[in-house]
CSV table of N, CA and C in Angstrom, one decimal:
chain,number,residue,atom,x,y,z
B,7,UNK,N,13.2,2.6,-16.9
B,7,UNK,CA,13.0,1.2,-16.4
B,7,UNK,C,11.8,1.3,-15.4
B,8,UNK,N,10.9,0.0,-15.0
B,8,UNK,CA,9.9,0.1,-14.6
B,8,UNK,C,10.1,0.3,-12.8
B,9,UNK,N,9.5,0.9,-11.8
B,9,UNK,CA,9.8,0.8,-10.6
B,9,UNK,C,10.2,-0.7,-10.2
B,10,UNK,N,9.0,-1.8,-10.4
B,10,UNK,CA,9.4,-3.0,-10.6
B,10,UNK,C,10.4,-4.3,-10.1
B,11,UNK,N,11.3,-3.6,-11.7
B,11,UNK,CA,12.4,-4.2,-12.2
B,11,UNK,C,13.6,-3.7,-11.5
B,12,UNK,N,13.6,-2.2,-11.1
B,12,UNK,CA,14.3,-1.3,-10.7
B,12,UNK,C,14.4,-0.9,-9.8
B,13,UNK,N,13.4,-1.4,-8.7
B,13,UNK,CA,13.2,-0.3,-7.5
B,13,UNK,C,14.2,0.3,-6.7
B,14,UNK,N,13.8,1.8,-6.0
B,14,UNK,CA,14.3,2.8,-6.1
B,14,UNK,C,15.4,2.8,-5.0
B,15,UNK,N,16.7,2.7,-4.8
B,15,UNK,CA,17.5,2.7,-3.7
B,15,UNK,C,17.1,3.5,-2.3
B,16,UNK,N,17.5,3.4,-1.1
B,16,UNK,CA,17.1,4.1,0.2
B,16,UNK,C,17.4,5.2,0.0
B,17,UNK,N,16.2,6.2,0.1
B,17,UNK,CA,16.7,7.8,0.5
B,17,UNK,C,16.4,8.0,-0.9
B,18,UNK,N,15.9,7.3,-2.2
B,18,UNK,CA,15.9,8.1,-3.2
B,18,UNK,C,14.5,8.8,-3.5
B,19,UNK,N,14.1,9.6,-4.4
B,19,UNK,CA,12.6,10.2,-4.3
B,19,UNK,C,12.4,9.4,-5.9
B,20,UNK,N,10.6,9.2,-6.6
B,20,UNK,CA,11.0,8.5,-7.8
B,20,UNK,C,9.5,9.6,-8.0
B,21,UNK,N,9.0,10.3,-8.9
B,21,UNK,CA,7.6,10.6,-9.6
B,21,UNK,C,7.1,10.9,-8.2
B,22,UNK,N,7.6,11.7,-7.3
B,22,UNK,CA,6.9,12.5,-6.5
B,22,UNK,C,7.1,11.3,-4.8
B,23,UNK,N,7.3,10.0,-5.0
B,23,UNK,CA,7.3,9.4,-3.6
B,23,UNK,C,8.6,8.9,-3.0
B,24,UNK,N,8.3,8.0,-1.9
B,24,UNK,CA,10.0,8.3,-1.1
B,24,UNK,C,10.5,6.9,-1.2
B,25,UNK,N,11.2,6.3,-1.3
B,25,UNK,CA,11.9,4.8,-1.0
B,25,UNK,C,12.6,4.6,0.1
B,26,UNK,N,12.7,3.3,0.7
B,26,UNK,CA,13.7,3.1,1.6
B,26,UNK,C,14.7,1.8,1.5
B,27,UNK,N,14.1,1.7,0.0
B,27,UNK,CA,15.2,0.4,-0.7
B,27,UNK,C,14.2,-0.7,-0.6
B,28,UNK,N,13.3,-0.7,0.3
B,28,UNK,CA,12.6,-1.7,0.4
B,28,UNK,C,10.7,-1.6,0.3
B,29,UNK,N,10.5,-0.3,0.4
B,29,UNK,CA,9.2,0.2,0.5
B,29,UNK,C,9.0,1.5,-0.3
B,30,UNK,N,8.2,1.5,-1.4
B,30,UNK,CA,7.8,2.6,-1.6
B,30,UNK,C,6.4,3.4,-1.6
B,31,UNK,N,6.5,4.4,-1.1
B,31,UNK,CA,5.9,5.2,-1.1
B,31,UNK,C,5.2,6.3,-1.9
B,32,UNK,N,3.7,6.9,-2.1
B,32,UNK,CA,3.2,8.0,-2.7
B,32,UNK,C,1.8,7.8,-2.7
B,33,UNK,N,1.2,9.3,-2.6
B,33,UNK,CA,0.1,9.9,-2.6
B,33,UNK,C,-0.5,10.0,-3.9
B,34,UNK,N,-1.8,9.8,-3.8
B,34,UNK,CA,-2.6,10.3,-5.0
B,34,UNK,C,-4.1,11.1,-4.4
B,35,UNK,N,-4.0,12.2,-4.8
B,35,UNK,CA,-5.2,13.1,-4.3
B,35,UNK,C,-5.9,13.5,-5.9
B,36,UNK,N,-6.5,13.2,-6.3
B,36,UNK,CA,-7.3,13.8,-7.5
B,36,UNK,C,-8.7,14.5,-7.2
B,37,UNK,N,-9.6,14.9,-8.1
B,37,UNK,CA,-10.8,15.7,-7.3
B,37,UNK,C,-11.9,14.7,-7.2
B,38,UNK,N,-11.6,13.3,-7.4
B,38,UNK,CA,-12.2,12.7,-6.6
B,38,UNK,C,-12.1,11.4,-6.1
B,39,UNK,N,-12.5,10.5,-5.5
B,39,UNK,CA,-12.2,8.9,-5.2
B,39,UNK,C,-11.4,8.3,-6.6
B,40,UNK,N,-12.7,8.3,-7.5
B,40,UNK,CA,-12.5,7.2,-8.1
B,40,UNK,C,-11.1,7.9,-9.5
B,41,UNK,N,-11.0,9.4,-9.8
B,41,UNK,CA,-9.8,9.7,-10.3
B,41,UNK,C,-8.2,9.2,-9.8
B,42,UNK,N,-8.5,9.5,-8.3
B,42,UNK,CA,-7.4,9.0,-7.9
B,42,UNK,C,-7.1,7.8,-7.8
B,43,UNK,N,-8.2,6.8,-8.1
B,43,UNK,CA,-7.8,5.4,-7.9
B,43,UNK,C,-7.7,4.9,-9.2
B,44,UNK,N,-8.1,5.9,-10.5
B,44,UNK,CA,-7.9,5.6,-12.2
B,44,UNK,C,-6.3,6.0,-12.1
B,45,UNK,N,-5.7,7.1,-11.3
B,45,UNK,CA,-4.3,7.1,-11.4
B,45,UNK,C,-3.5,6.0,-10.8
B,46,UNK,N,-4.0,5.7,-10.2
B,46,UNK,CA,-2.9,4.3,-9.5
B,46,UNK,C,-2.8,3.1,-10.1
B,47,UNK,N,-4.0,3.2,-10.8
B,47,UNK,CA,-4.3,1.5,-11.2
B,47,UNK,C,-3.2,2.5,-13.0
B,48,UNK,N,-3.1,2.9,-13.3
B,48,UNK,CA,-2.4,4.0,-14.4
B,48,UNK,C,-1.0,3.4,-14.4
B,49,UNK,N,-0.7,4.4,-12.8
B,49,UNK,CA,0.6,4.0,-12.5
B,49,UNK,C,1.2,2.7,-12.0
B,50,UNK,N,0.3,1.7,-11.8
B,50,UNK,CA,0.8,0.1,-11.4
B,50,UNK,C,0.8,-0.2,-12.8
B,51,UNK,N,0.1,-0.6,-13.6
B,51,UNK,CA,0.5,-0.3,-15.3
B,51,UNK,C,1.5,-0.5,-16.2
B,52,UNK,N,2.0,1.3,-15.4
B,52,UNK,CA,3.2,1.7,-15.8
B,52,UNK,C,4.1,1.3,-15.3
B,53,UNK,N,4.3,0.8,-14.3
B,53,UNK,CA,5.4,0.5,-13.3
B,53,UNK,C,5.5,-1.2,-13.6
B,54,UNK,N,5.1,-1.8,-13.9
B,54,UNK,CA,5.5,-3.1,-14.0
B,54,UNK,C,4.3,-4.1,-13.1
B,55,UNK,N,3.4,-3.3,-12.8
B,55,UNK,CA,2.3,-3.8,-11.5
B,55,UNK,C,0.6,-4.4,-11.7
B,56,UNK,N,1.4,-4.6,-13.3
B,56,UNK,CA,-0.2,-4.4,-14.1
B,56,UNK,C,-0.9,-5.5,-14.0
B,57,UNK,N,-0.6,-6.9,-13.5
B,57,UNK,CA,-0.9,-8.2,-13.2
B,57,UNK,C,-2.0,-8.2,-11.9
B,58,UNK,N,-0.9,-7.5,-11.1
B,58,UNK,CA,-1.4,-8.1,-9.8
B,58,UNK,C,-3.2,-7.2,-9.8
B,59,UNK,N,-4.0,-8.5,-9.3
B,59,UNK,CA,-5.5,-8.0,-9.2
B,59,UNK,C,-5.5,-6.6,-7.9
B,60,UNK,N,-6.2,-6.2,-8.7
B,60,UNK,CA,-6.8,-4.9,-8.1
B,60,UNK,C,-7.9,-4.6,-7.7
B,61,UNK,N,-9.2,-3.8,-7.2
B,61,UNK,CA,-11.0,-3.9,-7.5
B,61,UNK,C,-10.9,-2.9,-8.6
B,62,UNK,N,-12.0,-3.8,-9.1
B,62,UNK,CA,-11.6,-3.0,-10.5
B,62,UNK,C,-12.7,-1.3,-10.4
B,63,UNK,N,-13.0,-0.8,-9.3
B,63,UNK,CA,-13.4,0.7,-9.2
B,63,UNK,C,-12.9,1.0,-7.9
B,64,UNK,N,-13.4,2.5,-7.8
B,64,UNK,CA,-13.5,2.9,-6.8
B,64,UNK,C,-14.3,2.6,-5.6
B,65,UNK,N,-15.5,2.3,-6.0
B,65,UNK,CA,-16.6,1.6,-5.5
B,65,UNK,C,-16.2,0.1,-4.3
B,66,UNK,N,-15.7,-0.2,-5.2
B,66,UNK,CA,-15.1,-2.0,-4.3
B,66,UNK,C,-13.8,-1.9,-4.0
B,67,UNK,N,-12.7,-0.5,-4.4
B,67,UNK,CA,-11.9,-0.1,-2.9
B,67,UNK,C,-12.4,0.1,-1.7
B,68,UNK,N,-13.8,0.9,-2.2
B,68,UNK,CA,-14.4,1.1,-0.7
B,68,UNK,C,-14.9,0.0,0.1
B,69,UNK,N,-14.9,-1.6,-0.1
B,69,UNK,CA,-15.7,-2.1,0.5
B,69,UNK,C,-14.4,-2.7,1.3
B,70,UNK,N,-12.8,-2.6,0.7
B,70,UNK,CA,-12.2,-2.3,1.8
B,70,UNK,C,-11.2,-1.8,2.7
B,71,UNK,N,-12.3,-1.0,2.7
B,71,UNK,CA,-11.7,0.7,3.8
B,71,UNK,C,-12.7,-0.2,5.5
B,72,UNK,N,-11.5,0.3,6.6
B,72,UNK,CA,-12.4,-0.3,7.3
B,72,UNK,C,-13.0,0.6,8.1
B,73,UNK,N,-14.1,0.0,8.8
B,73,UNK,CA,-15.5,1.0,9.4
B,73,UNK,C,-15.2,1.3,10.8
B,74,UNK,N,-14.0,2.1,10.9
B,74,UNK,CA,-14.1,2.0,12.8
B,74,UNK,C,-13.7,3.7,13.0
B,75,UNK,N,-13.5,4.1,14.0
B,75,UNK,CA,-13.4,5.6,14.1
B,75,UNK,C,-12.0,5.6,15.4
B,76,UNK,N,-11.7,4.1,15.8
B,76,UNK,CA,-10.8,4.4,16.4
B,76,UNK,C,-9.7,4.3,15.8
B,77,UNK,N,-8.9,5.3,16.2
B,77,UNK,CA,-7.0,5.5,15.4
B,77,UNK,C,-6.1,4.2,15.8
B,78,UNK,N,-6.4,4.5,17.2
B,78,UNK,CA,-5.1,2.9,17.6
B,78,UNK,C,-5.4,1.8,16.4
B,79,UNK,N,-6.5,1.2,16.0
B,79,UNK,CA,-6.9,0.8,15.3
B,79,UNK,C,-6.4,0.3,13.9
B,80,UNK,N,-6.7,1.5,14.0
B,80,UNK,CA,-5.9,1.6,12.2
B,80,UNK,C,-4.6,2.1,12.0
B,81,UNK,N,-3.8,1.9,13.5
B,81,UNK,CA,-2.4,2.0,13.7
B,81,UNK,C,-1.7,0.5,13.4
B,82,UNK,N,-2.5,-0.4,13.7
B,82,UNK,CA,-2.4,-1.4,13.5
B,82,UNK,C,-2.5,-2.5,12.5
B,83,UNK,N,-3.4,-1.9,11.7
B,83,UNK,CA,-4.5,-2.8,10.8
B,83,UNK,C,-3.8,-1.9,9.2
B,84,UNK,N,-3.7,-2.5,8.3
B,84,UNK,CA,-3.7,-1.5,7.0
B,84,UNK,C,-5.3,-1.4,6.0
B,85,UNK,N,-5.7,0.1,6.6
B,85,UNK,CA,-7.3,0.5,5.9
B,85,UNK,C,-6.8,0.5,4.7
B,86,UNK,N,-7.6,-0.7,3.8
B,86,UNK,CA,-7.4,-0.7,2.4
B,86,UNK,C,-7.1,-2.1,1.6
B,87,UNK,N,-7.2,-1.6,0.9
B,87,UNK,CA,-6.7,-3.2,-0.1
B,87,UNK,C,-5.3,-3.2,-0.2
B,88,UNK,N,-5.0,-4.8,0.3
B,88,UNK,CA,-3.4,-5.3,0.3
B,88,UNK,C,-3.7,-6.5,-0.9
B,89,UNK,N,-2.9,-6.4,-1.4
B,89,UNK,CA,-2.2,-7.9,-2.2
B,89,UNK,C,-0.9,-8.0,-2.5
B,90,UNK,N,0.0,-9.3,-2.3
B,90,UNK,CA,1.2,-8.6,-2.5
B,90,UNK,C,1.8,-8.7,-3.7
B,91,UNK,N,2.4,-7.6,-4.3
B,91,UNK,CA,3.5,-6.7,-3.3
B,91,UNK,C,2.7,-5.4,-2.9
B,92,UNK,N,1.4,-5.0,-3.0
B,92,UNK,CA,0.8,-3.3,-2.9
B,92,UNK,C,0.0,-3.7,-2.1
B,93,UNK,N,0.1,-2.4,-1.5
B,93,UNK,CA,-1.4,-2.1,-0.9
B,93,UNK,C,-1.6,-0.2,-0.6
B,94,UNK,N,-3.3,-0.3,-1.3
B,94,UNK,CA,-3.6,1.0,-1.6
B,94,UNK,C,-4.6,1.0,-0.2
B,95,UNK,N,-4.0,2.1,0.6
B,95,UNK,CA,-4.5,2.5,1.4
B,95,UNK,C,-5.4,4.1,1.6
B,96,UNK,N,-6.2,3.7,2.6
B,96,UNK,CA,-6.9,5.5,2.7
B,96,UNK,C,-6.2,6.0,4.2
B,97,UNK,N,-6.3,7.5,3.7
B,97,UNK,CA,-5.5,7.8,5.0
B,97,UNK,C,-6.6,7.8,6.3
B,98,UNK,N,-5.7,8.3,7.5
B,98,UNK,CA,-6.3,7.8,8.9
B,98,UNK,C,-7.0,9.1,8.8
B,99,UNK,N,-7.0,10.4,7.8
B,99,UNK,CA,-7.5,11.4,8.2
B,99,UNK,C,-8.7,11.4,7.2
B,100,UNK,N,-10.1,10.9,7.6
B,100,UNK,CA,-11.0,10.9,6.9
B,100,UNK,C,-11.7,11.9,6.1
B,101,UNK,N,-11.3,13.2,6.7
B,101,UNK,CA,-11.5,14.4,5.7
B,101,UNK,C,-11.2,14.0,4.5
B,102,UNK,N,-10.1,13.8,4.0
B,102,UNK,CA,-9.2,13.7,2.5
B,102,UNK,C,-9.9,12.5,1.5
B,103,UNK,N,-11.0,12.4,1.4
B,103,UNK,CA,-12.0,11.2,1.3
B,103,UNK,C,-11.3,11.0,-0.4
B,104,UNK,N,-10.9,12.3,-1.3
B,104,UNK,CA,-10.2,11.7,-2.4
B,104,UNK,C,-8.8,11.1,-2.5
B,105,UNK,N,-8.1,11.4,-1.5
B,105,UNK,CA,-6.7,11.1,-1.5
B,105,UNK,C,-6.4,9.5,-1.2
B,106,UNK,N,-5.3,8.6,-1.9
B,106,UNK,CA,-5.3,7.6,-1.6
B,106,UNK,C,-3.8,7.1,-1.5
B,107,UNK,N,-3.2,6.2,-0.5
B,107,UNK,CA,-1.5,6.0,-0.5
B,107,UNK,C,-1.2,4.8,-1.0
B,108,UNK,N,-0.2,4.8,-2.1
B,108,UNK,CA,0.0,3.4,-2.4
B,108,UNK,C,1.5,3.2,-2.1
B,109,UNK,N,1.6,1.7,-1.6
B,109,UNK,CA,2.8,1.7,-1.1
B,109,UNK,C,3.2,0.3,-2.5
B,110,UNK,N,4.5,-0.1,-2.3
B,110,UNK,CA,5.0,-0.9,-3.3
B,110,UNK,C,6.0,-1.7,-2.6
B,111,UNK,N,6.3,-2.8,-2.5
B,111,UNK,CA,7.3,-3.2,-2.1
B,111,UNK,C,8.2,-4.3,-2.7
B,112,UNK,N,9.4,-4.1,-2.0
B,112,UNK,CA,10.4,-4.7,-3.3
B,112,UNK,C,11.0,-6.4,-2.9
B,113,UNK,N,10.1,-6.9,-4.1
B,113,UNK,CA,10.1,-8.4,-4.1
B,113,UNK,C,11.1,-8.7,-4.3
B,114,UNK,N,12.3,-8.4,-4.7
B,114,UNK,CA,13.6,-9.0,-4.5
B,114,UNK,C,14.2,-9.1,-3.5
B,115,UNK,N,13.5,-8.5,-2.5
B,115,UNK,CA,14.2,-8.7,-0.8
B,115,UNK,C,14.7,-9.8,-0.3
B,116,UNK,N,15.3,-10.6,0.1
B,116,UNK,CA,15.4,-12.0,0.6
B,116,UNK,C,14.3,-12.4,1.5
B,117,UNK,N,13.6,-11.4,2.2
B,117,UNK,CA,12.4,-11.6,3.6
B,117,UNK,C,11.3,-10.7,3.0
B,118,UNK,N,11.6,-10.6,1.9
B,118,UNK,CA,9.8,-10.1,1.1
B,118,UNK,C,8.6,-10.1,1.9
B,119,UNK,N,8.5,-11.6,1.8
B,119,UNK,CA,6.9,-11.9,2.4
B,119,UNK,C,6.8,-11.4,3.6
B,120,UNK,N,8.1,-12.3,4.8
B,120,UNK,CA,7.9,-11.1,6.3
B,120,UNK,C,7.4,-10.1,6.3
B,121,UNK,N,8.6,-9.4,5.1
B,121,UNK,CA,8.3,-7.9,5.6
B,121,UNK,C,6.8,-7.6,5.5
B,122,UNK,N,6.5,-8.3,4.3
B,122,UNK,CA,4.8,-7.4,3.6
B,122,UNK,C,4.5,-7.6,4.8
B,123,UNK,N,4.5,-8.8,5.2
B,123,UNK,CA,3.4,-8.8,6.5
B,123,UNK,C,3.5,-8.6,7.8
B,124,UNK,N,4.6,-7.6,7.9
B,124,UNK,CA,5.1,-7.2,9.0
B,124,UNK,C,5.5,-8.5,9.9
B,125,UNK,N,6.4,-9.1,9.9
B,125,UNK,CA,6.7,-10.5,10.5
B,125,UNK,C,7.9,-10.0,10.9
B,126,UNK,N,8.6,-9.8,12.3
B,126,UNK,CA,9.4,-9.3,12.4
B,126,UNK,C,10.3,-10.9,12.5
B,127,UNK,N,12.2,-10.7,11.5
B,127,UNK,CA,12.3,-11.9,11.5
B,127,UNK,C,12.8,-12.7,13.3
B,128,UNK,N,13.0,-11.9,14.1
B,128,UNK,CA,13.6,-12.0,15.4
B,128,UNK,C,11.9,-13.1,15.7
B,129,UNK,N,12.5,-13.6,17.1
B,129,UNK,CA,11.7,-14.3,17.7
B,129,UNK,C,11.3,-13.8,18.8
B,130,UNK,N,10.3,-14.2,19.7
B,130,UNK,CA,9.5,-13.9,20.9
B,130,UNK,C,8.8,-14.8,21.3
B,131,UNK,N,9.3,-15.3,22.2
B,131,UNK,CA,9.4,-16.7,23.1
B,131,UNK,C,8.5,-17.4,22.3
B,132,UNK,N,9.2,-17.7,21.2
B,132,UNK,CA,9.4,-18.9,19.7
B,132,UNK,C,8.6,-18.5,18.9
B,133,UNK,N,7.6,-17.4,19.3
B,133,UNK,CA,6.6,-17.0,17.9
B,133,UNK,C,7.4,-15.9,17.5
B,134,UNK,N,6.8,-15.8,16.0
B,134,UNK,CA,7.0,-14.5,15.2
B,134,UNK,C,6.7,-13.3,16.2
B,135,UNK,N,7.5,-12.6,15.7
B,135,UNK,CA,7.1,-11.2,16.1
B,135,UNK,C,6.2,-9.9,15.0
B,136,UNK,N,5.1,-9.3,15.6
B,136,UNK,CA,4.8,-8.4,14.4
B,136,UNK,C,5.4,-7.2,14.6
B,137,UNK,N,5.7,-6.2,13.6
B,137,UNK,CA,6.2,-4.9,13.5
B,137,UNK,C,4.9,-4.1,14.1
């Protein structure tokens, strides 16, 4: 069954990444940008993910990777293309220039959208809170 349809219970591992019932996780490193971003767009595909728009290269992932060198930064911010329910990220460690993380998240949640967007559901003196 497709990750999708199925997604993976907390604590389970599925094709090499981690779940937490609500988030999943995995790496793709190939030998180079645009292989590893031919695997993901592969594996959304496969998984039931084949709809949701993607850039259709490697090229116009890069346009959004963001341009800063500071970490707090990108502690904050997700480097990479979001749509929901994914977002294919680059890691904070810029060496790894082929490696790319794609996360998945599971739309059957009741607080889906929050979560994607980090919306924490509690309040703070009457606004949203972010994660």
């Amino acid at each position: 069954m497709a990750l999708r349809t199925s997604f993976p219970p907390c604590g389970s591992d599925y094709l090499g990444g981690s779940s937490d019932g609500y988030e999943y996780r995995t790496t793709f490193a190939g030998s180079s940008l645009q292989t590893s971003y031919d695997m993901i767009r592969q594996f959304l595909q496969e998984e039931g993910y084949g709809e949701i728009p993607v850039p259709k290269d490697a090229d116009e992932l890069l346009l959004f990777r963001l341009h800063t060198r500071n970490r707090q930064i990108l502690l904050f911010e997700d480097n990479g293309y979001v749509h929901n329910p994914i977002k294919i990220l680059f890691p904070i460690d810029r060496r790894k220039r082929s490696t790319l993380i794609l996360h998945l998240y599971n739309e059957l949640d009741p607080q889906h959208l929050l979560k994607f967007h980090r919306i924490e559901v509690g309040q703070k003196n009457g606004s949203p809170v972010l994660k």
